Amino acid sequence: MQPRSEETRTRILRNAVELFAGQGYDATGVAQICEAARVSKGAFYHHFASKQAVFMNLLEDWLRSVSADLKEVLQQAPNVIEGLLSMAGRARTIFSAADGQVSIVLEFWAQARRDPEVWRRAIEPFHVYRQMFSSIVQQGIEEGSLRAVEPELVAQALVSLAVGVIMQAVFDPQAAEWERVMQGTMKLLIDGIGR
Amino acid sequence: MQPRSEETRTRILRNAVELFAGQGYDATGVAQICEAARVSKGAFYHHFASKQAVFMNLLEDWLRSVSADLKEVLQQAPNVIEGLLSMAGRARTIFSAADGQVSIVLEFWAQARRDPEVWRRAIEPFHVYRQMFSSIVQQGIEEGSLRAVEPELVAQALVSLAVGVIMQAVFDPQAAEWERVMQGTMKLLIDGIGR
């Protein structure tokens, strides 16, 4: 993609996320996104087939950046258990990137109930993360920093705990210091599987 | 409440949950609920101020029954750690009661974003469960079956893990045996905090 085209795409995404977060996904139209991003409808449809495609791209960009960040943290750690603990320490990055986006994910899931293709893409991230953590745990067992646990089960625990904390942080931000909760609860779980 | 009136209320709730689950909360009107439940609008409004009130009652009835069930399991256990493990074993009850209701909770949360009163009631269950588990963990530390953990943090871990598993079970029922996941992941966490 040419630099200018890439810049247009980024501007559409950035303005769309602001509108979605501010007034809701349903209340936001393509015309309004175009106006806010100062692009023509032609330019919009050159990049995205629909408003939903914009949303999908936002979600996938976010998940890609979180995954890349987590993998980098793991590579810099001396072993898997230290890597998992450092990942939990990245809660700030995950939350700040998620800010204003996860509440849109809810509206999207409500939509997904009626559209199998949207549904497939909505559940895909859960699969990706469960597989990613399952491989990491397997690696930890092989190197000896983790007990002989069941990799798939531990991956499900890590992903479920993260999903649960993120959900509560999004819906009830005042109830706790959620970054501290993410780190502390992950540490409880990870300490339990270490040698 | 008189028996017959109570029976009417129950019939309204039962028919409402079927309609909500089948065609979505938004698509279901009070008139349709009345027709399905074979009650007059007068009888409906005698019991519920609005469709939203019906939904709130469904949610609160479900949460009350889950709490009562968990407390009973705890009372029958010899100590807190065994009680927590038995609670995890009640996943079947929680899931079957949640069936078709949790996806409605999503639409409800999407609504809650725009209404502070709905919001307050939507986040209330998280508070109730965190407090309940915090007291249970405190009790476990006092009786000596749990290590000197931070009760609030453990409660957040238990609630977050449960929320995360339930979310995935609702959105992606085919991906795993979620009852087994609930029990196995809870056991991982609970084993880590026992003496």
mmCIF file of C-alpha atoms in Angstrom:
data_model
loop_
_atom_site.group_PDB
_atom_site.id
_atom_site.type_symbol
_atom_site.label_atom_id
_atom_site.label_comp_id
_atom_site.label_asym_id
_atom_site.label_seq_id
_atom_site.Cartn_x
_atom_site.Cartn_y
_atom_site.Cartn_z
ATOM 1 C CA MET A 1 0.000 0.000 0.000
ATOM 2 C CA GLN A 2 1.267 3.488 -0.773
ATOM 3 C CA PRO A 3 2.125 5.720 2.187
ATOM 4 C CA ARG A 4 -0.700 8.177 1.500
ATOM 5 C CA SER A 5 -3.281 5.418 1.168
ATOM 6 C CA GLU A 6 -2.031 3.866 4.416
ATOM 7 C CA GLU A 7 -2.356 7.256 6.095
ATOM 8 C CA THR A 8 -5.991 7.526 4.895
ATOM 9 C CA ARG A 9 -6.789 4.059 6.223
ATOM 10 C CA THR A 10 -5.292 4.925 9.613
ATOM 11 C CA ARG A 11 -7.247 8.194 9.742
ATOM 12 C CA ILE A 12 -10.528 6.361 9.016
ATOM 13 C CA LEU A 13 -9.822 3.820 11.767
ATOM 14 C CA ARG A 14 -8.811 6.447 14.311
ATOM 15 C CA ASN A 15 -11.927 8.542 13.736
ATOM 16 C CA ALA A 16 -14.206 5.513 13.653
ATOM 17 C CA VAL A 17 -13.035 4.272 17.033
ATOM 18 C CA GLU A 18 -13.657 7.703 18.560
ATOM 19 C CA LEU A 19 -17.185 7.827 17.156
ATOM 20 C CA PHE A 20 -17.988 4.215 18.142
ATOM 21 C CA ALA A 21 -16.746 4.782 21.674
ATOM 22 C CA GLY A 22 -18.468 8.144 22.052
ATOM 23 C CA GLN A 23 -21.928 7.483 20.670
ATOM 24 C CA GLY A 24 -22.074 3.729 20.075
ATOM 25 C CA TYR A 25 -21.573 1.530 17.037
ATOM 26 C CA ASP A 26 -25.216 1.547 15.913
ATOM 27 C CA ALA A 27 -25.536 5.328 16.052
ATOM 28 C CA THR A 28 -22.446 5.834 13.881
ATOM 29 C CA GLY A 29 -22.814 5.857 10.100
ATOM 30 C CA VAL A 30 -20.278 5.616 7.292
ATOM 31 C CA ALA A 31 -21.095 9.215 6.253
ATOM 32 C CA GLN A 32 -20.207 10.462 9.709
ATOM 33 C CA ILE A 33 -16.928 8.515 9.765
ATOM 34 C CA CYS A 34 -16.047 10.006 6.353
ATOM 35 C CA GLU A 35 -16.817 13.511 7.577
ATOM 36 C CA ALA A 36 -14.779 13.136 10.779
ATOM 37 C CA ALA A 37 -11.855 11.582 8.894
ATOM 38 C CA ARG A 38 -12.175 14.111 6.032
ATOM 39 C CA VAL A 39 -12.230 11.437 3.345
ATOM 40 C CA SER A 40 -14.642 10.888 0.447
ATOM 41 C CA LYS A 41 -17.030 7.923 0.451
ATOM 42 C CA GLY A 42 -15.067 6.633 -2.546
ATOM 43 C CA ALA A 43 -11.871 6.631 -0.502
ATOM 44 C CA PHE A 44 -13.686 4.955 2.400
ATOM 45 C CA TYR A 45 -15.015 2.125 0.232
ATOM 46 C CA HIS A 46 -11.604 1.722 -1.389
ATOM 47 C CA HIS A 47 -10.341 0.651 2.036
ATOM 48 C CA PHE A 48 -13.360 -0.938 3.709
ATOM 49 C CA ALA A 49 -16.393 -2.838 2.397
ATOM 50 C CA SER A 50 -18.638 -1.624 5.245
ATOM 51 C CA LYS A 51 -18.813 -0.111 8.714
ATOM 52 C CA GLN A 52 -18.538 -3.628 10.066
ATOM 53 C CA ALA A 53 -15.300 -4.149 8.144
ATOM 54 C CA VAL A 54 -13.904 -1.051 9.881
ATOM 55 C CA PHE A 55 -14.853 -2.522 13.217
ATOM 56 C CA MET A 56 -13.303 -5.906 12.375
ATOM 57 C CA ASN A 57 -10.090 -4.156 11.393
ATOM 58 C CA LEU A 58 -9.990 -2.218 14.648
ATOM 59 C CA LEU A 59 -10.468 -5.382 16.655
ATOM 60 C CA GLU A 60 -7.872 -7.318 14.678
ATOM 61 C CA ASP A 61 -5.314 -4.483 14.828
ATOM 62 C CA TRP A 62 -5.733 -4.338 18.592
ATOM 63 C CA LEU A 63 -5.358 -8.098 19.025
ATOM 64 C CA ARG A 64 -2.317 -8.154 16.739
ATOM 65 C CA SER A 65 -0.595 -5.419 18.719
ATOM 66 C CA VAL A 66 -1.340 -7.147 22.042
ATOM 67 C CA SER A 67 0.000 -10.484 20.716
ATOM 68 C CA ALA A 68 3.157 -8.885 19.315
ATOM 69 C CA ASP A 69 3.779 -7.107 22.598
ATOM 70 C CA LEU A 70 3.302 -10.294 24.632
ATOM 71 C CA LYS A 71 5.612 -12.311 22.369
ATOM 72 C CA GLU A 72 8.322 -9.690 22.686
ATOM 73 C CA VAL A 73 8.016 -9.763 26.484
ATOM 74 C CA LEU A 74 8.374 -13.560 26.448
ATOM 75 C CA GLN A 75 11.463 -13.472 24.223
ATOM 76 C CA GLN A 76 13.214 -11.118 26.621
ATOM 77 C CA ALA A 77 12.520 -13.301 29.688
ATOM 78 C CA PRO A 78 15.059 -15.890 30.953
ATOM 79 C CA ASN A 79 12.386 -18.638 31.066
ATOM 80 C CA VAL A 80 8.640 -19.224 30.579
ATOM 81 C CA ILE A 81 7.549 -18.640 34.158
ATOM 82 C CA GLU A 82 9.349 -15.288 34.273
ATOM 83 C CA GLY A 83 7.920 -14.536 30.837
ATOM 84 C CA LEU A 84 4.350 -15.210 31.966
ATOM 85 C CA LEU A 85 4.834 -12.996 35.031
ATOM 86 C CA SER A 86 6.225 -10.187 32.840
ATOM 87 C CA MET A 87 3.274 -10.564 30.461
ATOM 88 C CA ALA A 88 0.896 -9.995 33.391
ATOM 89 C CA GLY A 89 2.920 -6.840 34.058
ATOM 90 C CA ARG A 90 1.928 -5.537 30.612
ATOM 91 C CA ALA A 91 -1.647 -5.017 31.793
ATOM 92 C CA ARG A 92 -1.277 -1.255 31.362
ATOM 93 C CA THR A 93 -0.547 -1.593 27.647
ATOM 94 C CA ILE A 94 -3.457 -3.985 27.129
ATOM 95 C CA PHE A 95 -5.915 -1.808 29.040
ATOM 96 C CA SER A 96 -4.908 1.469 27.430
ATOM 97 C CA ALA A 97 -5.188 -0.102 23.962
ATOM 98 C CA ALA A 98 -8.549 -1.630 24.912
ATOM 99 C CA ASP A 99 -9.930 1.610 26.286
ATOM 100 C CA GLY A 100 -13.192 2.461 24.569
ATOM 101 C CA GLN A 101 -12.928 -0.565 22.267
ATOM 102 C CA VAL A 102 -14.082 -3.430 24.445
ATOM 103 C CA SER A 103 -17.481 -1.885 25.053
ATOM 104 C CA ILE A 104 -17.897 -1.841 21.274
ATOM 105 C CA VAL A 105 -16.987 -5.512 21.205
ATOM 106 C CA LEU A 106 -20.175 -6.124 23.187
ATOM 107 C CA GLU A 107 -22.404 -4.511 20.610
ATOM 108 C CA PHE A 108 -20.504 -6.465 18.008
ATOM 109 C CA TRP A 109 -21.092 -9.767 19.840
ATOM 110 C CA ALA A 110 -24.778 -8.958 20.118
ATOM 111 C CA GLN A 111 -24.690 -8.604 16.312
ATOM 112 C CA ALA A 112 -22.627 -11.761 15.930
ATOM 113 C CA ARG A 113 -25.501 -13.759 17.399
ATOM 114 C CA ARG A 114 -27.353 -13.151 14.134
ATOM 115 C CA ASP A 115 -24.544 -13.532 11.592
ATOM 116 C CA PRO A 116 -22.420 -16.717 11.386
ATOM 117 C CA GLU A 117 -19.513 -15.012 9.600
ATOM 118 C CA VAL A 118 -19.301 -12.241 12.207
ATOM 119 C CA TRP A 119 -19.595 -14.931 14.854
ATOM 120 C CA ARG A 120 -16.647 -16.877 13.450
ATOM 121 C CA ARG A 121 -14.471 -13.778 13.487
ATOM 122 C CA ALA A 122 -15.674 -12.829 16.989
ATOM 123 C CA ILE A 123 -14.586 -16.117 18.560
ATOM 124 C CA GLU A 124 -11.351 -16.435 16.547
ATOM 125 C CA PRO A 125 -9.255 -14.363 19.024
ATOM 126 C CA PHE A 126 -10.141 -16.745 21.871
ATOM 127 C CA HIS A 127 -8.805 -19.656 19.794
ATOM 128 C CA VAL A 128 -5.663 -17.763 18.825
ATOM 129 C CA TYR A 129 -4.840 -16.844 22.414
ATOM 130 C CA ARG A 130 -5.613 -20.281 23.816
ATOM 131 C CA GLN A 131 -3.292 -21.833 21.215
ATOM 132 C CA MET A 132 -0.572 -19.252 21.812
ATOM 133 C CA PHE A 133 -0.573 -19.840 25.582
ATOM 134 C CA SER A 134 -0.822 -23.592 25.175
ATOM 135 C CA SER A 135 2.464 -23.567 23.165
ATOM 136 C CA ILE A 136 4.105 -21.272 25.705
ATOM 137 C CA VAL A 137 3.134 -23.578 28.595
ATOM 138 C CA GLN A 138 4.369 -26.615 26.631
ATOM 139 C CA GLN A 139 7.698 -24.825 26.170
ATOM 140 C CA GLY A 140 7.802 -24.074 29.937
ATOM 141 C CA ILE A 141 7.295 -27.738 30.785
ATOM 142 C CA GLU A 142 10.019 -28.776 28.327
ATOM 143 C CA GLU A 143 12.553 -26.292 29.703
ATOM 144 C CA GLY A 144 11.599 -27.307 33.271
ATOM 145 C CA SER A 145 10.359 -23.998 34.666
ATOM 146 C CA LEU A 146 6.759 -25.286 34.899
ATOM 147 C CA ARG A 147 5.372 -28.410 36.560
ATOM 148 C CA ALA A 148 3.957 -31.198 34.375
ATOM 149 C CA VAL A 149 0.607 -29.414 34.019
ATOM 150 C CA GLU A 150 -1.902 -29.863 31.189
ATOM 151 C CA PRO A 151 -0.906 -27.108 28.687
ATOM 152 C CA GLU A 152 -4.384 -26.703 27.226
ATOM 153 C CA LEU A 153 -6.004 -26.361 30.643
ATOM 154 C CA VAL A 154 -3.443 -23.811 31.845
ATOM 155 C CA ALA A 155 -3.907 -21.854 28.614
ATOM 156 C CA GLN A 156 -7.666 -21.846 29.226
ATOM 157 C CA ALA A 157 -7.085 -20.616 32.790
ATOM 158 C CA LEU A 158 -4.790 -17.795 31.643
ATOM 159 C CA VAL A 159 -7.121 -16.666 28.847
ATOM 160 C CA SER A 160 -10.259 -16.964 31.002
ATOM 161 C CA LEU A 161 -8.721 -15.010 33.857
ATOM 162 C CA ALA A 162 -7.623 -12.258 31.467
ATOM 163 C CA VAL A 163 -11.055 -12.134 29.795
ATOM 164 C CA GLY A 164 -12.787 -11.934 33.193
ATOM 165 C CA VAL A 165 -10.548 -9.138 34.476
ATOM 166 C CA ILE A 166 -10.851 -7.133 31.231
ATOM 167 C CA MET A 167 -14.664 -7.513 31.302
ATOM 168 C CA GLN A 168 -14.902 -6.185 34.844
ATOM 169 C CA ALA A 169 -12.388 -3.420 34.171
ATOM 170 C CA VAL A 170 -14.458 -2.252 31.218
ATOM 171 C CA PHE A 171 -17.820 -2.419 32.984
ATOM 172 C CA ASP A 172 -16.817 -1.377 36.435
ATOM 173 C CA PRO A 173 -13.625 0.677 36.153
ATOM 174 C CA GLN A 174 -14.042 2.306 39.588
ATOM 175 C CA ALA A 175 -14.368 -0.924 41.590
ATOM 176 C CA ALA A 176 -10.669 -1.799 41.728
ATOM 177 C CA GLU A 177 -7.212 -0.960 40.409
ATOM 178 C CA TRP A 178 -7.611 -3.391 37.561
ATOM 179 C CA GLU A 179 -4.007 -3.344 36.391
ATOM 180 C CA ARG A 180 -2.946 -4.401 39.866
ATOM 181 C CA VAL A 181 -5.727 -7.046 39.875
ATOM 182 C CA MET A 182 -4.535 -8.414 36.508
ATOM 183 C CA GLN A 183 -0.964 -8.684 37.758
ATOM 184 C CA GLY A 184 -1.848 -10.055 41.204
ATOM 185 C CA THR A 185 -4.364 -12.662 40.063
ATOM 186 C CA MET A 186 -2.108 -13.841 37.213
ATOM 187 C CA LYS A 187 0.757 -14.172 39.708
ATOM 188 C CA LEU A 188 -1.467 -16.321 41.981
ATOM 189 C CA LEU A 189 -2.225 -18.630 39.078
ATOM 190 C CA ILE A 190 1.298 -18.703 37.620
ATOM 191 C CA ASP A 191 2.969 -19.299 41.006
ATOM 192 C CA GLY A 192 0.728 -22.348 41.364
ATOM 193 C CA ILE A 193 2.031 -23.956 38.160
ATOM 194 C CA GLY A 194 5.741 -23.186 38.631
ATOM 195 C CA ARG A 195 8.254 -25.715 39.955
ATOM 196 C CA MET B 1 -48.002 -12.672 47.237
ATOM 197 C CA GLN B 2 -50.934 -15.015 46.635
ATOM 198 C CA PRO B 3 -50.204 -18.385 44.974
ATOM 199 C CA ARG B 4 -52.100 -17.544 41.790
ATOM 200 C CA SER B 5 -50.413 -14.173 41.427
ATOM 201 C CA GLU B 6 -47.042 -15.829 41.999
ATOM 202 C CA GLU B 7 -47.857 -18.377 39.328
ATOM 203 C CA THR B 8 -48.670 -15.570 36.856
ATOM 204 C CA ARG B 9 -45.372 -13.842 37.612
ATOM 205 C CA THR B 10 -43.454 -17.078 37.040
ATOM 206 C CA ARG B 11 -45.284 -17.687 33.750
ATOM 207 C CA ILE B 12 -44.407 -14.197 32.514
ATOM 208 C CA LEU B 13 -40.737 -14.694 33.411
ATOM 209 C CA ARG B 14 -40.547 -18.149 31.816
ATOM 210 C CA ASN B 15 -42.081 -17.003 28.544
ATOM 211 C CA ALA B 16 -40.020 -13.813 28.465
ATOM 212 C CA VAL B 17 -36.724 -15.680 28.768
ATOM 213 C CA GLU B 18 -37.694 -17.977 25.902
ATOM 214 C CA LEU B 19 -38.575 -15.029 23.663
ATOM 215 C CA PHE B 20 -35.454 -13.050 24.627
ATOM 216 C CA ALA B 21 -33.219 -16.038 23.971
ATOM 217 C CA GLY B 22 -34.952 -16.969 20.726
ATOM 218 C CA GLN B 23 -35.290 -13.663 18.945
ATOM 219 C CA GLY B 24 -33.327 -11.169 21.061
ATOM 220 C CA TYR B 25 -34.280 -8.683 23.741
ATOM 221 C CA ASP B 26 -34.854 -5.742 21.371
ATOM 222 C CA ALA B 27 -37.147 -7.700 19.060
ATOM 223 C CA THR B 28 -39.388 -8.814 21.927
ATOM 224 C CA GLY B 29 -42.262 -6.569 23.028
ATOM 225 C CA VAL B 30 -44.464 -6.584 26.121
ATOM 226 C CA ALA B 31 -47.485 -7.489 23.971
ATOM 227 C CA GLN B 32 -45.705 -10.590 22.704
ATOM 228 C CA ILE B 33 -44.686 -11.648 26.202
ATOM 229 C CA CYS B 34 -48.311 -11.244 27.341
ATOM 230 C CA GLU B 35 -49.565 -13.328 24.419
ATOM 231 C CA ALA B 36 -47.046 -16.127 24.990
ATOM 232 C CA ALA B 37 -47.727 -16.155 28.744
ATOM 233 C CA ARG B 38 -51.511 -15.825 28.207
ATOM 234 C CA VAL B 39 -51.838 -12.880 30.586
ATOM 235 C CA SER B 40 -53.490 -9.489 30.109
ATOM 236 C CA LYS B 41 -51.419 -6.307 29.884
ATOM 237 C CA GLY B 42 -53.039 -5.297 33.175
ATOM 238 C CA ALA B 43 -51.739 -8.428 34.848
ATOM 239 C CA PHE B 44 -48.299 -7.870 33.304
ATOM 240 C CA TYR B 45 -48.029 -4.304 34.599
ATOM 241 C CA HIS B 46 -49.299 -5.421 38.002
ATOM 242 C CA HIS B 47 -46.082 -7.453 38.277
ATOM 243 C CA PHE B 48 -43.535 -5.523 36.208
ATOM 244 C CA ALA B 49 -43.089 -1.837 35.411
ATOM 245 C CA SER B 50 -41.519 -2.570 32.010
ATOM 246 C CA LYS B 51 -39.821 -5.133 29.791
ATOM 247 C CA GLN B 52 -36.555 -4.080 31.372
ATOM 248 C CA ALA B 53 -37.956 -4.873 34.823
ATOM 249 C CA VAL B 54 -38.708 -8.393 33.587
ATOM 250 C CA PHE B 55 -35.142 -8.745 32.423
ATOM 251 C CA MET B 56 -33.746 -7.418 35.735
ATOM 252 C CA ASN B 57 -35.875 -9.937 37.616
ATOM 253 C CA LEU B 58 -34.636 -12.795 35.439
ATOM 254 C CA LEU B 59 -31.044 -11.787 36.015
ATOM 255 C CA GLU B 60 -31.517 -11.357 39.749
ATOM 256 C CA ASP B 61 -33.411 -14.638 40.138
ATOM 257 C CA TRP B 62 -30.590 -16.449 38.359
ATOM 258 C CA LEU B 63 -27.888 -14.828 40.494
ATOM 259 C CA ARG B 64 -29.845 -15.533 43.675
ATOM 260 C CA SER B 65 -30.232 -19.204 42.815
ATOM 261 C CA VAL B 66 -26.530 -19.536 41.945
ATOM 262 C CA SER B 67 -25.512 -17.852 45.230
ATOM 263 C CA ALA B 68 -27.864 -20.008 47.304
ATOM 264 C CA ASP B 69 -26.543 -23.143 45.628
ATOM 265 C CA LEU B 70 -22.907 -22.159 46.218
ATOM 266 C CA LYS B 71 -23.527 -21.320 49.874
ATOM 267 C CA GLU B 72 -25.195 -24.686 50.438
ATOM 268 C CA VAL B 73 -22.226 -26.472 48.849
ATOM 269 C CA LEU B 74 -19.848 -24.572 51.153
ATOM 270 C CA GLN B 75 -21.835 -25.437 54.276
ATOM 271 C CA GLN B 76 -21.674 -29.136 53.475
ATOM 272 C CA ALA B 77 -17.891 -29.120 52.984
ATOM 273 C CA PRO B 78 -15.474 -29.988 55.829
ATOM 274 C CA ASN B 79 -13.412 -26.843 55.222
ATOM 275 C CA VAL B 80 -13.096 -23.851 52.865
ATOM 276 C CA ILE B 81 -10.641 -25.371 50.411
ATOM 277 C CA GLU B 82 -12.856 -28.435 49.953
ATOM 278 C CA GLY B 83 -15.848 -26.099 49.713
ATOM 279 C CA LEU B 84 -14.250 -24.051 46.938
ATOM 280 C CA LEU B 85 -13.380 -27.209 45.012
ATOM 281 C CA SER B 86 -16.970 -28.476 45.365
ATOM 282 C CA MET B 87 -18.291 -25.101 44.183
ATOM 283 C CA ALA B 88 -16.224 -25.462 41.006
ATOM 284 C CA GLY B 89 -17.917 -28.840 40.607
ATOM 285 C CA ARG B 90 -21.286 -27.079 40.416
ATOM 286 C CA ALA B 91 -20.443 -25.687 36.993
ATOM 287 C CA ARG B 92 -23.222 -27.770 35.430
ATOM 288 C CA THR B 93 -25.886 -26.055 37.536
ATOM 289 C CA ILE B 94 -24.501 -22.601 36.779
ATOM 290 C CA PHE B 95 -24.252 -23.257 33.036
ATOM 291 C CA SER B 96 -27.671 -24.836 32.667
ATOM 292 C CA ALA B 97 -29.272 -21.936 34.567
ATOM 293 C CA ALA B 98 -27.289 -19.432 32.467
ATOM 294 C CA ASP B 99 -28.229 -21.080 29.180
ATOM 295 C CA GLY B 100 -29.802 -18.540 26.868
ATOM 296 C CA GLN B 101 -29.633 -15.831 29.516
ATOM 297 C CA VAL B 102 -26.039 -14.693 29.366
ATOM 298 C CA SER B 103 -26.289 -13.680 25.737
ATOM 299 C CA ILE B 104 -29.166 -11.431 26.787
ATOM 300 C CA VAL B 105 -26.921 -9.951 29.470
ATOM 301 C CA LEU B 106 -24.776 -8.639 26.642
ATOM 302 C CA GLU B 107 -27.592 -6.723 25.027
ATOM 303 C CA PHE B 108 -28.469 -5.476 28.466
ATOM 304 C CA TRP B 109 -24.917 -4.244 29.099
ATOM 305 C CA ALA B 110 -24.925 -2.487 25.757
ATOM 306 C CA GLN B 111 -28.069 -0.709 27.030
ATOM 307 C CA ALA B 112 -26.489 -0.084 30.422
ATOM 308 C CA ARG B 113 -23.855 2.070 28.753
ATOM 309 C CA ARG B 114 -26.575 4.678 28.210
ATOM 310 C CA ASP B 115 -28.497 4.438 31.496
ATOM 311 C CA PRO B 116 -26.768 4.951 34.887
ATOM 312 C CA GLU B 117 -29.453 3.071 36.850
ATOM 313 C CA VAL B 118 -29.277 0.025 34.581
ATOM 314 C CA TRP B 119 -25.502 0.299 34.810
ATOM 315 C CA ARG B 120 -25.558 0.221 38.613
ATOM 316 C CA ARG B 121 -27.672 -2.916 38.596
ATOM 317 C CA ALA B 122 -25.529 -4.530 35.890
ATOM 318 C CA ILE B 123 -22.326 -4.234 37.894
ATOM 319 C CA GLU B 124 -23.908 -5.069 41.268
ATOM 320 C CA PRO B 125 -23.526 -8.876 40.848
ATOM 321 C CA PHE B 126 -19.761 -8.522 40.421
ATOM 322 C CA HIS B 127 -19.595 -6.664 43.743
ATOM 323 C CA VAL B 128 -21.809 -9.208 45.477
ATOM 324 C CA TYR B 129 -19.712 -12.161 44.292
ATOM 325 C CA ARG B 130 -16.373 -10.510 45.031
ATOM 326 C CA GLN B 131 -17.562 -9.763 48.575
ATOM 327 C CA MET B 132 -18.986 -13.240 49.071
ATOM 328 C CA PHE B 133 -15.733 -14.926 47.995
ATOM 329 C CA SER B 134 -13.631 -12.475 49.963
ATOM 330 C CA SER B 135 -15.438 -13.525 53.175
ATOM 331 C CA ILE B 136 -15.111 -17.203 52.283
ATOM 332 C CA VAL B 137 -11.354 -16.852 51.704
ATOM 333 C CA GLN B 138 -11.001 -14.919 54.983
ATOM 334 C CA GLN B 139 -12.756 -17.795 56.727
ATOM 335 C CA GLY B 140 -10.391 -20.283 55.044
ATOM 336 C CA ILE B 141 -7.341 -18.380 56.290
ATOM 337 C CA GLU B 142 -8.761 -18.257 59.825
ATOM 338 C CA GLU B 143 -9.524 -21.966 59.911
ATOM 339 C CA GLY B 144 -6.078 -22.715 58.443
ATOM 340 C CA SER B 145 -7.043 -24.496 55.211
ATOM 341 C CA LEU B 146 -5.734 -21.603 53.061
ATOM 342 C CA ARG B 147 -2.344 -19.869 53.081
ATOM 343 C CA ALA B 148 -2.134 -16.255 54.273
ATOM 344 C CA VAL B 149 -3.276 -14.911 50.901
ATOM 345 C CA GLU B 150 -4.918 -11.533 50.264
ATOM 346 C CA PRO B 151 -8.678 -12.363 50.471
ATOM 347 C CA GLU B 152 -9.767 -9.581 48.140
ATOM 348 C CA LEU B 153 -7.249 -10.548 45.466
ATOM 349 C CA VAL B 154 -8.192 -14.234 45.618
ATOM 350 C CA ALA B 155 -11.866 -13.289 45.400
ATOM 351 C CA GLN B 156 -11.096 -11.209 42.303
ATOM 352 C CA ALA B 157 -9.217 -14.156 40.797
ATOM 353 C CA LEU B 158 -12.096 -16.584 41.464
ATOM 354 C CA VAL B 159 -14.752 -14.219 40.100
ATOM 355 C CA SER B 160 -12.657 -13.188 37.079
ATOM 356 C CA LEU B 161 -11.867 -16.772 36.157
ATOM 357 C CA ALA B 162 -15.552 -17.720 36.405
ATOM 358 C CA VAL B 163 -16.619 -14.690 34.330
ATOM 359 C CA GLY B 164 -14.014 -15.491 31.671
ATOM 360 C CA VAL B 165 -15.013 -19.155 31.411
ATOM 361 C CA ILE B 166 -18.745 -18.331 31.294
ATOM 362 C CA MET B 167 -18.142 -15.701 28.567
ATOM 363 C CA GLN B 168 -16.270 -18.177 26.375
ATOM 364 C CA ALA B 169 -18.782 -20.954 27.069
ATOM 365 C CA VAL B 170 -21.606 -18.672 25.939
ATOM 366 C CA PHE B 171 -19.864 -17.376 22.813
ATOM 367 C CA ASP B 172 -17.986 -20.440 21.765
ATOM 368 C CA PRO B 173 -19.789 -23.477 23.201
ATOM 369 C CA GLN B 174 -18.176 -25.938 20.767
ATOM 370 C CA ALA B 175 -14.553 -25.012 21.511
ATOM 371 C CA ALA B 176 -14.197 -26.979 24.738
ATOM 372 C CA GLU B 177 -16.015 -28.962 27.407
ATOM 373 C CA TRP B 178 -16.598 -25.853 29.442
ATOM 374 C CA GLU B 179 -17.821 -27.568 32.606
ATOM 375 C CA ARG B 180 -14.574 -29.505 32.707
ATOM 376 C CA VAL B 181 -12.646 -26.283 31.984
ATOM 377 C CA MET B 182 -14.425 -24.499 34.859
ATOM 378 C CA GLN B 183 -13.599 -27.307 37.277
ATOM 379 C CA GLY B 184 -10.029 -27.834 36.067
ATOM 380 C CA THR B 185 -9.012 -24.172 35.955
ATOM 381 C CA MET B 186 -10.597 -23.463 39.344
ATOM 382 C CA LYS B 187 -8.719 -26.431 40.796
ATOM 383 C CA LEU B 188 -5.435 -25.047 39.414
ATOM 384 C CA LEU B 189 -6.099 -21.734 41.128
ATOM 385 C CA ILE B 190 -7.444 -23.187 44.392
ATOM 386 C CA ASP B 191 -4.631 -25.734 44.733
ATOM 387 C CA GLY B 192 -2.229 -22.796 44.531
ATOM 388 C CA ILE B 193 -3.731 -21.042 47.561
ATOM 389 C CA GLY B 194 -4.172 -24.091 49.819
ATOM 390 C CA ARG B 195 -1.752 -24.993 52.589
#
